[in-house]
Coordinates of C-alpha atoms and ligand atoms in Angstrom, one line a residue:
M1 CA 20.3 -11.2 13.1
Y2 CA 20.2 -7.8 12.8
L3 CA 19.7 -7.0 16.9
H4 CA 22.6 -7.3 19.7
T5 CA 25.6 -6.7 17.1
S6 CA 27.3 -4.7 19.9
T7 CA 27.1 -4.5 23.7
N8 CA 27.1 -0.4 22.5
R9 CA 23.6 -0.8 20.5
Y10 CA 22.6 -3.0 23.9
N11 CA 23.6 -0.9 26.1
Q12 CA 21.0 1.5 23.9
K13 CA 18.5 -0.4 23.7
L14 CA 18.0 -0.7 27.2
Y15 CA 17.7 2.7 27.4
F16 CA 15.6 2.9 26.0
I17 CA 12.9 1.0 27.4
K18 CA 13.7 2.5 30.4
L19 CA 13.3 6.2 29.1
Y20 CA 10.0 5.1 27.2
G21 CA 9.1 3.4 31.1
I22 CA 10.2 7.0 32.5
I23 CA 8.3 9.0 29.3
T24 CA 5.1 6.6 29.4
V25 CA 4.6 8.0 33.9
I26 CA 5.6 11.8 32.4
R27 CA 2.4 11.3 30.0
S28 CA 0.3 9.3 32.7
L29 CA 1.2 12.7 35.4
E30 CA 0.6 15.4 32.4
S31 CA -2.6 14.2 31.4
I32 CA -3.8 13.8 35.1
I33 CA -2.5 17.3 35.6
D34 CA -3.8 18.7 32.9
P35 CA -5.0 16.5 30.0
Q36 CA -4.9 19.2 27.4
S37 CA -1.0 19.5 27.9
D38 CA 1.1 18.7 25.2
S39 CA 3.2 15.3 24.8
I40 CA 7.9 16.8 25.2
F41 CA 7.9 14.4 22.8
R42 CA 5.5 17.1 20.4
S43 CA 7.7 19.9 21.1
I44 CA 11.1 17.9 20.1
S45 CA 9.4 17.3 16.6
I46 CA 11.7 18.7 14.0
M47 CA 9.4 17.4 11.6
S48 CA 8.7 20.3 8.7
A49 CA 5.6 22.0 7.4
P50 CA 3.5 20.0 5.1
P51 CA 3.9 21.1 2.1
E52 CA 1.2 22.4 -0.1
I53 CA -1.3 20.1 -2.1
K54 CA -2.2 22.1 -5.8
P55 CA -3.4 20.1 -9.2
T56 CA 0.1 20.5 -10.3
S57 CA 2.5 19.6 -6.3
S58 CA 5.1 16.9 -7.6
L59 CA 5.2 13.5 -6.2
S60 CA 7.4 14.3 -3.2
D61 CA 5.2 16.9 -2.6
I62 CA 2.6 14.2 -2.4
A63 CA 4.2 11.5 -0.5
Q64 CA 5.5 14.3 1.7
Y65 CA 1.9 15.6 2.8
L66 CA 0.9 11.7 2.8
S67 CA 3.5 11.1 5.1
Q68 CA 3.4 14.7 7.4
S69 CA 3.7 14.3 11.7
S70 CA 0.7 13.7 13.4
K71 CA -0.9 12.2 10.9
G72 CA -1.5 8.8 9.0
I73 CA -3.5 7.3 6.2
L74 CA -7.3 5.4 6.7
A75 CA -7.1 2.3 4.3
S76 CA -10.6 1.8 3.6
D77 CA -9.9 0.5 0.2
E78 CA -11.4 -3.1 1.2
S79 CA -12.8 -5.2 -1.6
T80 CA -16.8 -6.2 -2.5
G81 CA -15.0 -9.6 -0.7
T82 CA -13.3 -8.6 2.0
I83 CA -15.8 -5.8 3.4
G84 CA -19.1 -8.3 2.0
K85 CA -17.3 -10.9 4.7
R86 CA -17.1 -8.0 7.6
L87 CA -20.4 -6.5 6.6
T88 CA -22.4 -9.5 6.9
S89 CA -20.6 -10.9 9.2
A90 CA -21.5 -7.8 11.5
G91 CA -25.3 -9.3 10.1
I92 CA -24.8 -5.7 7.4
D93 CA -26.4 -6.9 3.9
N94 CA -22.7 -6.6 0.9
T95 CA -24.6 -4.2 -0.7
P96 CA -23.5 -1.0 -3.0
E97 CA -25.3 1.6 -1.0
E98 CA -24.6 -0.5 2.4
R99 CA -21.0 0.4 1.5
A100 CA -21.8 3.4 0.9
A101 CA -23.5 4.0 3.8
Y102 CA -20.8 2.4 5.8
R103 CA -17.4 4.8 4.4
Q104 CA -20.0 7.7 4.3
L105 CA -19.2 7.8 8.3
F106 CA -15.4 8.1 7.7
Y107 CA -15.3 10.7 4.9
T108 CA -17.7 12.4 7.3
A109 CA -15.9 12.6 10.2
D110 CA -14.2 15.1 11.6
I111 CA -10.6 12.9 10.9
G112 CA -8.6 15.7 8.9
H113 CA -6.6 16.3 12.5
S114 CA -5.1 13.0 12.3
I115 CA -5.5 11.5 8.4
S116 CA -3.9 13.0 5.3
G117 CA -5.6 10.3 2.6
A118 CA -7.7 7.5 2.3
I119 CA -7.4 4.5 0.4
L120 CA -10.5 4.0 -1.2
F121 CA -12.1 1.2 -3.8
E122 CA -12.6 1.3 -6.9
E123 CA -16.3 1.5 -6.1
T124 CA -16.4 3.8 -3.7
L125 CA -14.1 6.4 -5.3
Y126 CA -17.2 7.2 -7.8
Q127 CA -19.7 7.3 -5.1
S128 CA -21.7 10.2 -3.5
H129 CA -23.0 11.1 0.0
S130 CA -26.5 9.7 0.0
K131 CA -28.2 12.3 1.6
T132 CA -26.9 15.8 0.2
N133 CA -25.4 13.8 -3.1
T134 CA -21.5 16.1 -3.0
S135 CA -19.0 12.7 -4.1
F136 CA -16.8 11.8 -1.3
V137 CA -14.1 13.1 -2.9
T138 CA -15.5 16.3 -2.2
H139 CA -15.3 15.6 1.3
L140 CA -12.0 14.2 1.8
L141 CA -10.2 16.6 0.0
H142 CA -12.8 19.3 2.2
Q143 CA -11.3 18.7 4.9
G144 CA -7.4 17.6 4.0
V145 CA -7.8 14.6 3.0
L146 CA -6.1 13.3 -0.4
P147 CA -8.3 10.5 -1.6
G148 CA -6.2 7.3 -2.4
V149 CA -7.5 4.2 -5.0
K150 CA -6.6 0.3 -4.8
V151 CA -5.3 -0.4 -8.2
D152 CA -4.2 -4.2 -7.2
K153 CA -7.1 -6.5 -8.9
G154 CA -6.5 -9.7 -5.6
L155 CA -4.0 -12.8 -5.4
I156 CA -4.0 -15.3 -6.7
P157 CA -2.0 -18.7 -5.6
L158 CA 1.8 -19.2 -7.0
P159 CA 2.5 -22.5 -9.0
S160 CA 6.0 -23.6 -7.8
F161 CA 8.4 -26.3 -9.6
D162 CA 9.1 -29.0 -7.3
S163 CA 11.7 -31.1 -8.9
N164 CA 11.1 -34.3 -7.6
T165 CA 7.1 -35.0 -9.0
A166 CA 8.1 -32.6 -12.1
I167 CA 4.6 -31.0 -11.2
N168 CA 3.5 -27.2 -10.4
I169 CA 2.4 -27.3 -6.7
V170 CA 1.0 -24.3 -4.9
N171 CA 2.4 -24.1 -1.2
G172 CA -0.3 -21.2 -0.5
E173 CA 2.5 -18.5 -1.8
T174 CA 0.8 -15.4 -3.3
R175 CA 0.9 -12.9 -6.5
T176 CA -1.2 -9.8 -7.6
K177 CA -2.9 -9.2 -10.0
G178 CA -4.1 -6.2 -12.0
L179 CA -0.6 -5.1 -14.2
D180 CA -2.0 -5.4 -17.3
T181 CA -5.0 -3.2 -17.0
L182 CA -3.5 -0.6 -14.4
D183 CA -1.5 2.0 -16.9
A184 CA -5.3 2.4 -18.4
S185 CA -7.4 2.8 -14.6
C186 CA -4.5 5.1 -13.7
K187 CA -4.8 7.2 -16.0
E188 CA -9.1 7.2 -15.0
Y189 CA -8.4 7.3 -11.2
I190 CA -6.1 10.7 -12.1
K191 CA -9.3 12.3 -13.7
A192 CA -11.6 11.2 -10.2
G193 CA -9.5 12.5 -7.9
A194 CA -7.1 10.0 -6.9
R195 CA -3.6 11.4 -6.2
F196 CA -1.9 8.0 -4.8
T197 CA -2.4 3.8 -5.7
K198 CA -2.1 0.3 -3.2
W199 CA -1.4 -2.2 -4.6
R200 CA -1.0 -4.9 -1.7
A201 CA 1.4 -8.2 -2.1
A202 CA 0.7 -10.5 0.6
L203 CA 3.7 -12.6 1.5
K204 CA 4.2 -16.4 3.9
V205 CA 6.9 -16.3 7.0
P206 CA 9.3 -17.8 5.6
P207 CA 9.1 -16.1 2.3
S208 CA 10.4 -18.9 -1.0
P209 CA 13.0 -17.1 -3.0
L210 CA 9.7 -17.3 -6.0
A211 CA 7.8 -15.4 -3.8
L212 CA 10.0 -12.7 -3.0
D213 CA 10.9 -12.5 -6.2
I214 CA 7.8 -12.1 -8.0
N215 CA 6.0 -10.0 -5.8
A216 CA 9.1 -7.7 -5.8
S217 CA 9.1 -7.0 -9.1
E218 CA 5.1 -6.8 -9.5
L219 CA 5.7 -4.2 -7.1
A220 CA 8.3 -2.5 -8.5
M221 CA 6.2 -2.2 -12.1
Y222 CA 3.5 -0.7 -10.1
A223 CA 5.0 1.7 -8.8
A224 CA 6.9 3.1 -12.6
I225 CA 3.5 2.7 -14.1
C226 CA 1.6 5.0 -11.2
Q227 CA 4.8 7.0 -11.4
A228 CA 4.3 7.7 -14.6
N229 CA 0.8 8.0 -14.2
N230 CA 1.9 11.3 -11.6
L231 CA 0.4 8.8 -8.7
V232 CA 2.1 8.4 -5.4
P233 CA 2.5 4.9 -5.0
L234 CA 1.9 2.8 -1.9
V235 CA 4.3 0.2 -1.9
E236 CA 2.8 -3.0 0.3
P237 CA 4.0 -5.8 -0.1
E238 CA 2.5 -7.3 3.5
L239 CA 3.9 -10.5 5.6
L240 CA 0.8 -11.7 7.3
I241 CA 0.2 -12.6 10.8
D242 CA -1.3 -16.1 10.4
G243 CA 1.4 -19.1 11.0
Q244 CA 3.4 -20.4 14.6
H245 CA 7.0 -18.3 13.5
T246 CA 8.5 -16.4 16.2
L247 CA 9.5 -12.5 16.6
E248 CA 13.0 -13.3 16.0
Q249 CA 11.4 -15.4 12.4
A250 CA 9.2 -12.4 11.7
Q251 CA 11.9 -10.1 11.8
I252 CA 13.9 -12.4 9.4
A253 CA 11.4 -12.2 6.5
S254 CA 10.9 -9.0 7.2
A255 CA 14.3 -8.2 6.1
Q256 CA 14.0 -10.0 3.3
T257 CA 11.6 -9.1 2.0
L258 CA 11.6 -5.2 2.3
Q259 CA 15.6 -5.6 0.7
A260 CA 14.3 -7.6 -2.3
T261 CA 11.1 -4.9 -2.7
I262 CA 13.5 -2.1 -2.5
A263 CA 16.2 -3.6 -4.4
A264 CA 13.7 -4.8 -7.6
L265 CA 12.6 -0.8 -6.8
W266 CA 16.0 0.4 -7.6
R267 CA 16.1 -2.1 -10.9
Q268 CA 13.3 -0.2 -12.0
P269 CA 13.5 2.6 -14.9
G270 CA 12.1 5.5 -13.8
I271 CA 11.7 4.9 -10.0
S272 CA 11.8 8.7 -7.1
F273 CA 11.8 6.9 -4.0
D274 CA 11.4 10.3 -2.7
G275 CA 7.5 9.5 -4.8
L276 CA 6.6 6.5 -2.9
L277 CA 6.1 5.5 0.6
L278 CA 6.9 1.6 2.3
K279 CA 3.5 0.0 3.3
P280 CA 5.2 -3.2 4.9
Q281 CA 3.8 -4.5 8.5
M282 CA 5.1 -4.2 11.9
V283 CA 7.5 -7.0 13.0
V284 CA 5.5 -9.4 15.2
P285 CA 5.1 -12.7 15.8
G286 CA 2.8 -15.2 13.7
G287 CA -0.6 -15.1 15.5
D288 CA 0.1 -19.1 15.9
C289 CA 3.3 -18.3 17.7
P290 CA 2.7 -21.8 20.5
N291 CA 5.0 -18.5 22.6
H292 CA 1.6 -17.5 23.6
N293 CA 3.7 -14.6 25.7
K294 CA 3.0 -11.1 23.5
P295 CA 6.2 -9.7 22.9
S296 CA 7.1 -5.8 24.6
P297 CA 5.3 -2.8 22.0
E298 CA 8.8 -1.6 23.1
S299 CA 10.3 -5.7 21.2
V300 CA 7.7 -4.8 18.9
A301 CA 9.3 -1.2 17.8
I302 CA 13.1 -2.4 18.2
Y303 CA 12.7 -5.0 15.9
T304 CA 10.7 -3.6 13.6
V305 CA 13.3 0.3 13.7
D306 CA 16.1 -1.8 13.7
V307 CA 14.8 -3.7 10.2
M308 CA 13.8 -0.7 8.5
R309 CA 16.7 0.4 9.4
Q310 CA 19.0 -1.7 8.0
V311 CA 17.2 -1.9 4.2
V312 CA 14.8 1.7 4.1
P313 CA 16.5 4.1 2.2
P314 CA 16.5 7.7 3.6
A315 CA 15.1 9.1 0.8
I316 CA 11.4 7.7 1.0
P317 CA 9.8 10.2 3.3
G318 CA 6.8 7.8 5.7
I319 CA 6.7 4.0 5.9
M320 CA 2.6 4.1 6.6
F321 CA 2.5 0.7 8.4
L322 CA -0.1 -1.5 8.3
S323 CA -2.3 -3.1 11.3
G324 CA -2.0 -6.8 9.9
G325 CA -4.9 -8.1 12.2
Q326 CA -3.3 -6.2 15.9
T327 CA -5.6 -5.6 17.8
E328 CA -7.1 -1.9 17.4
E329 CA -4.8 -1.1 20.8
E330 CA -2.0 -3.2 20.0
A331 CA -1.9 -1.5 16.8
T332 CA -1.9 2.0 18.6
L333 CA 0.5 0.6 21.6
N334 CA 3.2 -0.5 19.0
L335 CA 3.2 1.9 16.1
N336 CA 3.4 4.7 19.4
A337 CA 6.6 2.9 21.5
I338 CA 8.3 2.5 17.6
N339 CA 7.9 5.9 17.0
A340 CA 9.4 6.7 20.8
Y341 CA 12.0 3.8 19.7
A342 CA 13.1 6.0 16.6
M343 CA 12.9 9.7 18.7
C344 CA 14.9 8.5 21.9
N345 CA 18.7 8.7 22.3
N346 CA 18.5 10.7 19.4
N347 CA 17.9 7.9 17.3
R348 CA 15.7 9.8 15.2
T349 CA 15.5 8.3 11.4
P350 CA 15.0 9.7 7.8
W351 CA 11.6 9.3 7.2
S352 CA 8.3 9.2 9.0
L353 CA 7.2 5.6 10.6
S354 CA 2.9 5.8 11.0
F355 CA 0.1 4.7 10.3
S356 CA -2.2 3.2 7.2
F357 CA -3.9 1.1 9.4
G358 CA -7.5 -0.9 7.7
R359 CA -8.7 -3.0 11.0
A360 CA -7.4 -1.0 13.6
L361 CA -9.0 2.5 12.5
Q362 CA -12.7 1.3 11.8
A363 CA -13.9 -2.8 13.7
S364 CA -14.9 -0.4 16.4
V365 CA -17.0 1.4 14.0
L366 CA -18.5 -1.4 12.6
K367 CA -19.8 -2.7 15.7
I368 CA -21.8 0.6 16.8
W369 CA -23.2 1.3 13.0
S370 CA -23.7 -2.7 12.5
E371 CA -25.8 -2.7 17.1
E372 CA -27.5 0.6 17.0
R373 CA -27.1 2.2 13.8
D374 CA -26.2 5.2 15.3
E375 CA -24.3 7.7 12.6
E376 CA -22.7 10.1 15.1
K377 CA -21.8 7.5 17.5
A378 CA -20.2 5.5 14.5
K379 CA -18.0 8.7 13.6
K380 CA -16.8 9.8 16.9
M381 CA -15.7 6.6 17.4
A382 CA -14.1 7.6 13.8
E383 CA -12.5 9.7 14.3
E384 CA -10.9 8.7 18.2
L385 CA -9.9 6.0 16.3
A386 CA -7.8 8.1 14.1
R387 CA -7.1 10.5 16.6
V388 CA -5.3 7.7 19.1
N389 CA -3.7 6.8 16.1
G390 CA -2.3 10.4 14.7
L391 CA -0.7 11.1 18.6
A392 CA 1.7 7.9 17.9
T393 CA 2.3 8.7 15.4
T394 CA 4.4 11.1 17.9
G395 CA 4.9 8.7 20.5
S396 CA 2.6 10.4 23.1
Y397 CA -0.6 8.2 23.0
S398 CA -0.8 7.3 27.1
G399 CA -4.5 5.9 26.2
P400 CA -7.1 5.0 27.4
H401 CA -7.9 3.5 24.2
P402 CA -11.3 3.9 22.4
S403 CA -11.8 0.9 21.4
I404 CA -14.8 -0.9 22.6
L405 CA -14.0 -4.8 21.5
S406 CA -13.5 -6.4 24.5
G407 CA -11.2 -4.2 26.4
G408 CA -9.4 -3.2 22.7
R409 CA -8.0 -7.2 22.7
G410 CA -10.9 -8.0 20.7
S411 CA -8.8 -10.0 18.1
L412 CA -9.0 -8.4 14.4
R413 CA -7.6 -11.4 12.5
E414 CA -8.9 -13.3 9.5
D415 CA -7.9 -16.2 8.2
F416 CA -9.3 -15.1 4.5
R417 CA -6.3 -12.2 4.0
G418 CA -4.3 -14.4 2.6
W419 CA -4.6 -17.0 -0.3
R420 CA -7.8 -18.1 0.4
T421 CA -9.4 -15.7 -0.9
D422 CA -9.0 -12.9 -3.8
S423 CA -8.3 -10.0 -0.4
Ligands
13P501 P1 -5.0 -3.9 8.0 O1 -4.8 -2.3 9.1 O2 -6.4 -4.0 8.4 O3 -4.2 -4.7 8.3 O4 -5.6 -3.0 6.3 C1 -4.5 -2.8 6.3 C2 -4.4 -2.8 4.1 O5 -4.6 -2.2 4.1 C3 -4.2 -4.2 4.2 O6 -3.7 -4.0 2.4

């Protein structure tokens, strides 16, 4: 659809693939000669310094702060149901104390070098360190990490109308709950220290017109309500990895979803594009795609950045990708290639291309925590996962990856993240 539109563009892509290969070799040599050396990508970074954040900071300042160079967002806002499934499958009880003990690892780890914001679940926004009683919000702010909060109330099935049988059917698509109480919740969350929010819509590939319309409209209404309450909305139209779709089909669905979302945001009164952030998935094939050859990071980068360039307005400061079931290492490699592609050949993008990962920043930490209960070791892993993804936001990651899940290849797909659950 968007690709290979001209010989010129095709040559540009070939150039990127070659340049990316050369740069990867240079990076490896650099780290052998001098492991402390800075990347050549860093030296060409032109991102300006992030604004200082005060209680009176504007939406635009907060959005710029969150999407600043070399940093991304920690998504640690799993609902009680989702975190419960992860904890219990790791042998940990799903109690408020266990959830707090696990999340405390991240909020007290030294992550501020690579993390600009952390999304919390409502419960966690009001929890504190088990020993010092200092709130998690204070811990995060202390190291320059802005607290955010998930404000949606999960997914519900989206019935559609079958004109042949004249009955409502459920075809596995969803919409998201929570708009009715959102304004009142925002007023409480900002008092508790939140500076930004997240709302997740989940769509199947290919999305139906109804699912596109409803989810885009609800995302736009969510964004408007949050901005009216001085909270930066993280707008998440996630295309699920579940399915057999190819990379090309994922790209088309991605373009449709982003177009619908941006169009709904344009239509919604009161939206400031410079005071919101987007949180889409990268363009990757379905986890059950029969062609088992996974695309290279360079292909993911080209397919992803090309869609973003066609659809995302330049006023939006940052595109913060979710990891969506990719392995920890894949998510880092793909983000790194996305940034390398976006920067090469005068190909710069107007927005930063960063992360708002959940599983890809947490899975190895949970493994250590569940198997060894070693707080320092688990925190070190949280720091390392944050660090490599921070490097990937400037295209300067060159391995090795810290993941301990089958050499970084442990699958993080979860079939309960779609319509079958409250997410
Ligand atoms: P994953 O990175 O695990 O997909 O989670 C990100 C997220 O917040 C989804 O809502």
